[in-house]
Short mmCIF file of C-alpha atoms (C1' of nucleotides) in Angstrom, two decimals:
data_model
loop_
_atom_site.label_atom_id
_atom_site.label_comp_id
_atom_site.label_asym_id
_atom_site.label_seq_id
_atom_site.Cartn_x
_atom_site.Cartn_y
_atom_site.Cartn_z
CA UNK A 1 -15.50 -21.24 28.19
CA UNK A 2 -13.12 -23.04 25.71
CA UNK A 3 -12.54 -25.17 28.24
CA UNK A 4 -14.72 -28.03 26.75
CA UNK A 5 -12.13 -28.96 23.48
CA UNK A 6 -14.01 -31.52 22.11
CA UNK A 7 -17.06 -29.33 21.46
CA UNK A 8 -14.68 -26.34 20.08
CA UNK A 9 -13.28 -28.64 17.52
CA UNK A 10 -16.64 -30.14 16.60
CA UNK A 11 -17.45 -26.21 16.11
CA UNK A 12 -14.95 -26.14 13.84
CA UNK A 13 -15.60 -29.32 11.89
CA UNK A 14 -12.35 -30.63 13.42
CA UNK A 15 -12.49 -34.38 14.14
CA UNK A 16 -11.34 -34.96 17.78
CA UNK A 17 -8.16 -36.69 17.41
CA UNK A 18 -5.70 -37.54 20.86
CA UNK A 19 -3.23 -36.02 19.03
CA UNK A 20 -5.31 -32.83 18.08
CA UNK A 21 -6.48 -32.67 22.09
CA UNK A 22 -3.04 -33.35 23.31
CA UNK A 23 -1.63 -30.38 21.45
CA UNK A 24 -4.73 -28.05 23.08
CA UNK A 25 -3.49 -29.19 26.38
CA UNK A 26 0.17 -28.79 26.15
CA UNK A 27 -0.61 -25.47 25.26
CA UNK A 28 -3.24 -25.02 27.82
CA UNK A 29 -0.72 -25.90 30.59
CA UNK A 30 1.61 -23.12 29.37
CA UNK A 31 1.89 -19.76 30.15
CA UNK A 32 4.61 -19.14 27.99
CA UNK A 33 4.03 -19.37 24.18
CA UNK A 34 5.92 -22.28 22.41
CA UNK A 35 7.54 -22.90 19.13
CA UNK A 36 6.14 -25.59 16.39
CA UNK A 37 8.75 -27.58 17.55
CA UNK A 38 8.71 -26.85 21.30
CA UNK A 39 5.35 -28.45 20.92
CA UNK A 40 6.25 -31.54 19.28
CA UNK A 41 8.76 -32.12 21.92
CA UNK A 42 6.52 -32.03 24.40
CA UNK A 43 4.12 -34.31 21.98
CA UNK A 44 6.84 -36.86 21.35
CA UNK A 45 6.55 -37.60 25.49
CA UNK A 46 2.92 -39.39 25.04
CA UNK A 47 3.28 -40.29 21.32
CA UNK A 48 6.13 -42.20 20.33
CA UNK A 49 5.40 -41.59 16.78
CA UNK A 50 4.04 -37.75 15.94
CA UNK A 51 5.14 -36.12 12.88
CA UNK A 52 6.38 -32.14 12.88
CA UNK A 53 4.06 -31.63 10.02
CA UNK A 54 0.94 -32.64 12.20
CA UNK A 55 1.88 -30.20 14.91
CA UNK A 56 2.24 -27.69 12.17
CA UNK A 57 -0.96 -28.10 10.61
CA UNK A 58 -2.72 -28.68 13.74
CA UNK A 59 -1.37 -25.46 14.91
CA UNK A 60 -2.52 -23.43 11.98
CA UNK A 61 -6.18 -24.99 11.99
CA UNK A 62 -6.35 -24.10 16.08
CA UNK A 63 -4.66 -20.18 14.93
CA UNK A 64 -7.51 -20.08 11.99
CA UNK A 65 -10.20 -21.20 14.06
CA UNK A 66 -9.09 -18.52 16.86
CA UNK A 67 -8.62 -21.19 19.19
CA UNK A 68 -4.92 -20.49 19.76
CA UNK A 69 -3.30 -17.16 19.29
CA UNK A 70 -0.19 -16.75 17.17
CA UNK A 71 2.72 -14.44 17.95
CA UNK A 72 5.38 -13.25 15.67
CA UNK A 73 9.03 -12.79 17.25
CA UNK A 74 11.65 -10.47 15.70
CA UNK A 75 13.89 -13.64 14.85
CA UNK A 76 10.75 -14.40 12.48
CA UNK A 77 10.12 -18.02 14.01
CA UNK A 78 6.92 -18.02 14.23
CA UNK A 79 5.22 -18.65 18.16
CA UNK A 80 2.28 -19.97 19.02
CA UNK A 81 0.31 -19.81 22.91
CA UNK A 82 -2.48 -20.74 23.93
CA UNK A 83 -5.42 -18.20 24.55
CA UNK A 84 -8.30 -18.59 26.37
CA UNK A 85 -10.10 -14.85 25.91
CA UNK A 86 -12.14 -14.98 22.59
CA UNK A 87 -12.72 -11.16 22.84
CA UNK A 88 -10.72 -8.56 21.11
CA UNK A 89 -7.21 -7.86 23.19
CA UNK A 90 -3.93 -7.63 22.85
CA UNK A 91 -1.37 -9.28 24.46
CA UNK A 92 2.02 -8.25 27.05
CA UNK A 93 5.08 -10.26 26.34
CA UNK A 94 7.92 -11.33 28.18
CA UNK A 95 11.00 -10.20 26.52
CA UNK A 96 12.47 -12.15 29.27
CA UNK A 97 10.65 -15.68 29.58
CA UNK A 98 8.20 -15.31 26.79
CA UNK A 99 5.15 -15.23 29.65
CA UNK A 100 2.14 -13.95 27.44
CA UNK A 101 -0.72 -11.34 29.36
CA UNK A 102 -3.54 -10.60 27.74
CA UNK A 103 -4.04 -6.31 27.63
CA UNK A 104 -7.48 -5.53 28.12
CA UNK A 105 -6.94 -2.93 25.71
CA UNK A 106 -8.14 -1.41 22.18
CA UNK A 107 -7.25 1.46 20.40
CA UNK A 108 -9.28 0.72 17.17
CA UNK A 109 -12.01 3.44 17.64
CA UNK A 110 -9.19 6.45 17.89
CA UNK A 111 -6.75 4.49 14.80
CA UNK A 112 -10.31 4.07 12.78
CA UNK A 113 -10.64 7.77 13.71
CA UNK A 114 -7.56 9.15 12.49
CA UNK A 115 -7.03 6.84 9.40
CA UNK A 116 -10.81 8.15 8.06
CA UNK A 117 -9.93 11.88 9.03
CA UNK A 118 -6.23 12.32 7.81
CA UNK A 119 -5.63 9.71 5.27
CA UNK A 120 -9.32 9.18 4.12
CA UNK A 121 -8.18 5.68 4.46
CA UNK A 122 -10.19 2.66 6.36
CA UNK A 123 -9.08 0.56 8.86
CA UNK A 124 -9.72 -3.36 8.61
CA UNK A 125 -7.09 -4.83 11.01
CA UNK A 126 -4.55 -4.16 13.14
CA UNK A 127 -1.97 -5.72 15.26
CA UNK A 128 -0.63 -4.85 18.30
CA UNK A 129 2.15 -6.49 20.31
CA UNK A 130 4.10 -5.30 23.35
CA UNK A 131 6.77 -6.37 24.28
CA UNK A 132 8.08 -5.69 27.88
CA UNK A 133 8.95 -7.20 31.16
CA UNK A 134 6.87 -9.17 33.44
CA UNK A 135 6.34 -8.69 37.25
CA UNK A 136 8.82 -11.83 38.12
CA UNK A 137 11.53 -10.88 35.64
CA UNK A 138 11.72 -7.43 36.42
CA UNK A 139 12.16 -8.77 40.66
CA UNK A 140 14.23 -11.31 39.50
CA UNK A 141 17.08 -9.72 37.35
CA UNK A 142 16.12 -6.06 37.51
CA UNK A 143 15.26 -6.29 34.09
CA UNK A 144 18.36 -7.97 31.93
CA UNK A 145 17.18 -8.73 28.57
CA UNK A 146 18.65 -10.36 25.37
CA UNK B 1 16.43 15.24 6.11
CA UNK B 2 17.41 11.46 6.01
CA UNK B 3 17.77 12.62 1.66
CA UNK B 4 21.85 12.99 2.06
CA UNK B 5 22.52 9.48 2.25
CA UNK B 6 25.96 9.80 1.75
CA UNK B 7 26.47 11.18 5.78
CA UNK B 8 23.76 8.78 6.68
CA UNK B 9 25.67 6.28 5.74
CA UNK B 10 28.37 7.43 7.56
CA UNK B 11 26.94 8.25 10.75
CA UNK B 12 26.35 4.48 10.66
CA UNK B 13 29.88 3.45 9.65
CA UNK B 14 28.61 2.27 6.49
CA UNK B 15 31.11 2.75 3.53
CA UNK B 16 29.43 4.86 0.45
CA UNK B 17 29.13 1.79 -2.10
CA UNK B 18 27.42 2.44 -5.38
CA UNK B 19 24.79 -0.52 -4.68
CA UNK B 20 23.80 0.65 -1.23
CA UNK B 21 23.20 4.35 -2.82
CA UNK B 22 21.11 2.72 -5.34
CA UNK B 23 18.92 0.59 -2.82
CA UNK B 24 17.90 3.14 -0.73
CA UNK B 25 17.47 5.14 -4.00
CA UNK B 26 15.27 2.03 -5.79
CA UNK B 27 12.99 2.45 -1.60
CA UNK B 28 13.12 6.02 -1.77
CA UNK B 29 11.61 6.15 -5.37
CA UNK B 30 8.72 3.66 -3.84
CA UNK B 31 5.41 4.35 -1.58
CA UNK B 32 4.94 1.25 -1.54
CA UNK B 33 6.97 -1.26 0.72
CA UNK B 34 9.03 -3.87 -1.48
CA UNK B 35 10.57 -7.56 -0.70
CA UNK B 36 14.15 -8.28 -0.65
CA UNK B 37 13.74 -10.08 -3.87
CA UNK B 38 11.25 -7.30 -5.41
CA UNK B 39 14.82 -4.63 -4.60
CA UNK B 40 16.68 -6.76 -6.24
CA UNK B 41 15.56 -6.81 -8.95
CA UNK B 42 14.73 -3.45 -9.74
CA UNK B 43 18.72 -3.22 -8.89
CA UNK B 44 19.81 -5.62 -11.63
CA UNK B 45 18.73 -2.78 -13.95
CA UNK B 46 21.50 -0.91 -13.10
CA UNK B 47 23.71 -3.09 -12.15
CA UNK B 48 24.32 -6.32 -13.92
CA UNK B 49 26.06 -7.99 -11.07
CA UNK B 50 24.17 -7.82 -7.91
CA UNK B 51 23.71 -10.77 -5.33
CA UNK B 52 20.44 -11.21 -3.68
CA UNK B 53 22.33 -11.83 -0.85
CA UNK B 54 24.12 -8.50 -0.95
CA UNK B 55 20.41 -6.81 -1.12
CA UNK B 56 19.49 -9.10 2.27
CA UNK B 57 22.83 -7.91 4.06
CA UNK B 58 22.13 -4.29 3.21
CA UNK B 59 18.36 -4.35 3.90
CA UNK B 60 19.23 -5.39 7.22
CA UNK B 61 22.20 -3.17 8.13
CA UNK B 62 19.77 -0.45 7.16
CA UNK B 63 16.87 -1.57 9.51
CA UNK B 64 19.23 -1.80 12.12
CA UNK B 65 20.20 1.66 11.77
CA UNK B 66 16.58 2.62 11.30
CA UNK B 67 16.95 4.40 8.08
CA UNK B 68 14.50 1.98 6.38
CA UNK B 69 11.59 0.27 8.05
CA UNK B 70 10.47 -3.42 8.19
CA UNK B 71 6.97 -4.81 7.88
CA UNK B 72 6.06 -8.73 8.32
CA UNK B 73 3.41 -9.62 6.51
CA UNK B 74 0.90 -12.22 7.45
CA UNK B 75 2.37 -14.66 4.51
CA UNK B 76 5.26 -14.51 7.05
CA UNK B 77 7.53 -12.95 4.00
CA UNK B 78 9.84 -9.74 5.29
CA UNK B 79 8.50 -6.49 3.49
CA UNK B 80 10.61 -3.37 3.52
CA UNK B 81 10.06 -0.13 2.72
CA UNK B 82 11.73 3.44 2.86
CA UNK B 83 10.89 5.77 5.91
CA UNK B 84 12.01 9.11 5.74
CA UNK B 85 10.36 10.05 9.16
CA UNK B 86 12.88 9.46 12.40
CA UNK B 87 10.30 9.87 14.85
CA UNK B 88 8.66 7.38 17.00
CA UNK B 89 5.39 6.82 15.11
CA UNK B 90 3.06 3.84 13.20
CA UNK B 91 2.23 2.85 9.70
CA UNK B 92 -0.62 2.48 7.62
CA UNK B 93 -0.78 -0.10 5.08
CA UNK B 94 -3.14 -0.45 2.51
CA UNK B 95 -3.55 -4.17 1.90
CA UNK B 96 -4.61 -4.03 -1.66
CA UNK B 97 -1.88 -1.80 -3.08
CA UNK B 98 0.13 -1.64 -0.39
CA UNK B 99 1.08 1.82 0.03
CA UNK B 100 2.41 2.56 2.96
CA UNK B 101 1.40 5.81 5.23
CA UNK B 102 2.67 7.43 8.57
CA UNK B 103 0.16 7.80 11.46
CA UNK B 104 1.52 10.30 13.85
CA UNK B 105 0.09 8.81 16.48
CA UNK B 106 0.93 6.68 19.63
CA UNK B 107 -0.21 5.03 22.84
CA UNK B 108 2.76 4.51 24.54
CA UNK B 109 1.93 5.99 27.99
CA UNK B 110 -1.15 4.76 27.97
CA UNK B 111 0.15 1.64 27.65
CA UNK B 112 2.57 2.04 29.84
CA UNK B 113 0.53 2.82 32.44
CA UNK B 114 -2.27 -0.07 31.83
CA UNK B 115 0.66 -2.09 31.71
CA UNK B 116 2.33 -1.19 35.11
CA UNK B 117 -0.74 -0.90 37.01
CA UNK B 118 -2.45 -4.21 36.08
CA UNK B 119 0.19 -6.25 35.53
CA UNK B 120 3.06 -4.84 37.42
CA UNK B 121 4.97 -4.75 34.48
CA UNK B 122 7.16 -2.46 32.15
CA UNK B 123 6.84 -2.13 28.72
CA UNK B 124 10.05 -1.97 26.73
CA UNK B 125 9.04 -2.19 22.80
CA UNK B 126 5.49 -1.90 21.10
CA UNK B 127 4.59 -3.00 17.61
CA UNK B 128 1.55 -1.35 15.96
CA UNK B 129 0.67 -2.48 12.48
CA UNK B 130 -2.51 -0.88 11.11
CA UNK B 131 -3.82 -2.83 7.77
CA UNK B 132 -6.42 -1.15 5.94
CA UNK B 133 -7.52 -0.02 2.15
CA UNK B 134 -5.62 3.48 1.40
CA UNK B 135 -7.68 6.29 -0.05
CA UNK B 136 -7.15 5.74 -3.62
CA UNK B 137 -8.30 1.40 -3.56
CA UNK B 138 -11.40 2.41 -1.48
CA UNK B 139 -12.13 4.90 -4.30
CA UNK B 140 -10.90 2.21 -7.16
CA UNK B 141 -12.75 -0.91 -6.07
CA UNK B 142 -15.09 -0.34 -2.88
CA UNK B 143 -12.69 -2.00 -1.20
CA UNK B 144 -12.39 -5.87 -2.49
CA UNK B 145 -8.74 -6.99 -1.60
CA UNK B 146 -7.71 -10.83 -1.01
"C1'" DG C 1 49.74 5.85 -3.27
"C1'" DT C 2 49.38 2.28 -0.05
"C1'" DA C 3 47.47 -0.31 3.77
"C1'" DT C 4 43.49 -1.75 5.99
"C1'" DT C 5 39.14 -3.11 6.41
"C1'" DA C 6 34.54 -3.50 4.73
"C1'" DA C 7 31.66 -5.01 0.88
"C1'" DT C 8 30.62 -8.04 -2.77
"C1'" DA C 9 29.60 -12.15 -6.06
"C1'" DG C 10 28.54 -16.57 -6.54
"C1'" DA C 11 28.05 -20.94 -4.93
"C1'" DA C 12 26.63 -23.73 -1.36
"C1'" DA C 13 24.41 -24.70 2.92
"C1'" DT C 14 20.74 -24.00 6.18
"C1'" DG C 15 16.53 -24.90 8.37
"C1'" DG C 16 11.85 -23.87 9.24
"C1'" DT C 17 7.83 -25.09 6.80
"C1'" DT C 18 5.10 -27.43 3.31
"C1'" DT C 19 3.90 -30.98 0.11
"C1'" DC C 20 3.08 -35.67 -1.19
"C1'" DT C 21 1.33 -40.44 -0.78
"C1'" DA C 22 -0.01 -44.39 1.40
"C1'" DT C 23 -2.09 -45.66 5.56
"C1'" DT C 24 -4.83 -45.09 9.58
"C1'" DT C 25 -8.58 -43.24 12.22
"C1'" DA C 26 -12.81 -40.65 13.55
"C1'" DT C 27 -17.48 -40.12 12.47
"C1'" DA C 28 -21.96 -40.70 10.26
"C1'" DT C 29 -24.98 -44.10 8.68
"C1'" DT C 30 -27.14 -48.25 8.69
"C1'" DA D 1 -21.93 -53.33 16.05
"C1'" DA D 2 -20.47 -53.20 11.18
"C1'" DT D 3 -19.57 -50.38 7.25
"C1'" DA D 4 -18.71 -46.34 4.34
"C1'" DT D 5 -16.44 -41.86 3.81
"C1'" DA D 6 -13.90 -38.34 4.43
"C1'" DA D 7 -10.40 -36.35 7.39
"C1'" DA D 8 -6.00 -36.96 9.82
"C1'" DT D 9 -1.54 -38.83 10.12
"C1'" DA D 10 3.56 -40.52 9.49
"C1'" DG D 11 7.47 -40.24 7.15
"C1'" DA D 12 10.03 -38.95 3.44
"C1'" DA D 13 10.98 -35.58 0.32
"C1'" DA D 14 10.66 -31.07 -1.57
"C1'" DC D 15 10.65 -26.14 -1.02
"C1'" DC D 16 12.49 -21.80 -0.84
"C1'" DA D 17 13.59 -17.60 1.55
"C1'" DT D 18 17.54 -16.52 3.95
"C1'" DT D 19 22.29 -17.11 5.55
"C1'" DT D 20 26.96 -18.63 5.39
"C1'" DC D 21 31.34 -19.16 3.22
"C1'" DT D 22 35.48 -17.85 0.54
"C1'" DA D 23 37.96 -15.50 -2.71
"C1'" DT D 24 37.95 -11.14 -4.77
"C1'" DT D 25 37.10 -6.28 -5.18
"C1'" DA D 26 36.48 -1.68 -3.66
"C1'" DA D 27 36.16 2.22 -0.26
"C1'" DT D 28 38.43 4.77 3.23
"C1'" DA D 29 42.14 6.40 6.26
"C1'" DC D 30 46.69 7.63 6.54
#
DNA sequence: GTATTAATAGAAATGGTTTCTATTTATATT
DNA sequence: AATATAAATAGAAACCATTTCTATTAATAC
């Protein structure tokens, strides 16, 4: 579905640059969501010359255009992963080794519900993150956790 | 309940200091959640001498013992705000005046359950953040907000 | 009252992120 | 294919919220 990069960017008035494509497929080969600089690592391996601010602004065009999905961690580094599923969801995150699920799962009808009955408020967005422990990690160590 | 600060304080091992009395008085005083920075200098009122890093240290000892709360905020600056309520529950925040309102209301088990039976895997932590316009901006303005 | 340990001020360092400018590159047009 | 144009990039430098460091001060226990 966003398979086909090239015509996603052109969606987005995004000229296709290697650079801009290489930085859709590093993420697309993860299942873990990187850092900024995780992905310029990786970058650095085809291009011998890539600047950090690239990666950052290429990353922040992708999270804009809802290409890529962006994850805050408690240590306030920002994360980003890839994410194929254009619908609403939220995602399930390895405490462990950072794998990111999607949840096929929305409370906004019953938060829209209560905000309009017992704060006459309105709901516009909301985010949801959980943060748990993954099928492998919890065989693997039971469940030990930074 | 959380008002006598001075026991709070030492339930957490926290020595009584005049400037930590007067921070959690300066959130206690707010609805509205304030920046490290925005603290500080509503402190330097009082006290002449006052280090913003001194606020930082003490807005963070204070999360940590949960008698304050944190929000990020998409800008990616650290909000915090008073929270008077020690049960497990999510907040509403108004993005135009940002107010900020309990919602006694969670989906942990359900969660926990989705999470478990589709993905074989346990949920630890869960973030809710629900942005919105309170009821007094949707009276005020419609609802315009940046 | 004294000892002990935490808390603080102020300066300095840190480090992730952004800005700036010249240069290069993708794309539309011819 | 050649050219025009507007976007993308590298690399250096700036930014700025946050943290660290050290000497000093203040709170608490005894």
């Amino acid at each position: 579905m966003l398979r086909d990069f090239q015509s996603v960017l052109k969606k987005l008035h995004l000229k296709v640059t290697p650079k801009r494509l290489a930085i859709l497929e590093v993420l697309k080969n993860e299942s873990v969501y990187l850092s900024p600089e995780e992905v310029w690592r990786k970058l650095r391996k085809q291009f011998s010359q890539v600047g950090l601010p690239t990666v950052y602004r290429n990353l922040e065009e992708l999270a804009q255009g809802n290409v890529i999905s962006k994850v805050t961690h408690p240590n306030r580094q920002l994360y980003y992963y890839f994410c194929l599923n254009p619908s609403h969801h939220h995602h399930f995150i390895c405490l462990s080794c950072r794998t990111v699920e999607d949840i096929d799962f929305c409370m906004f009808r019953e938060l829209e519900k209560r905000v309009k009955q017992e704060l006459k408020g309105r709901v516009v967005s909301h985010i949801l993150q959980v943060n748990g422990l993954c099928k492998k990690c919890l065989k693997k160590d039971g469940g030990s956790h930074a």
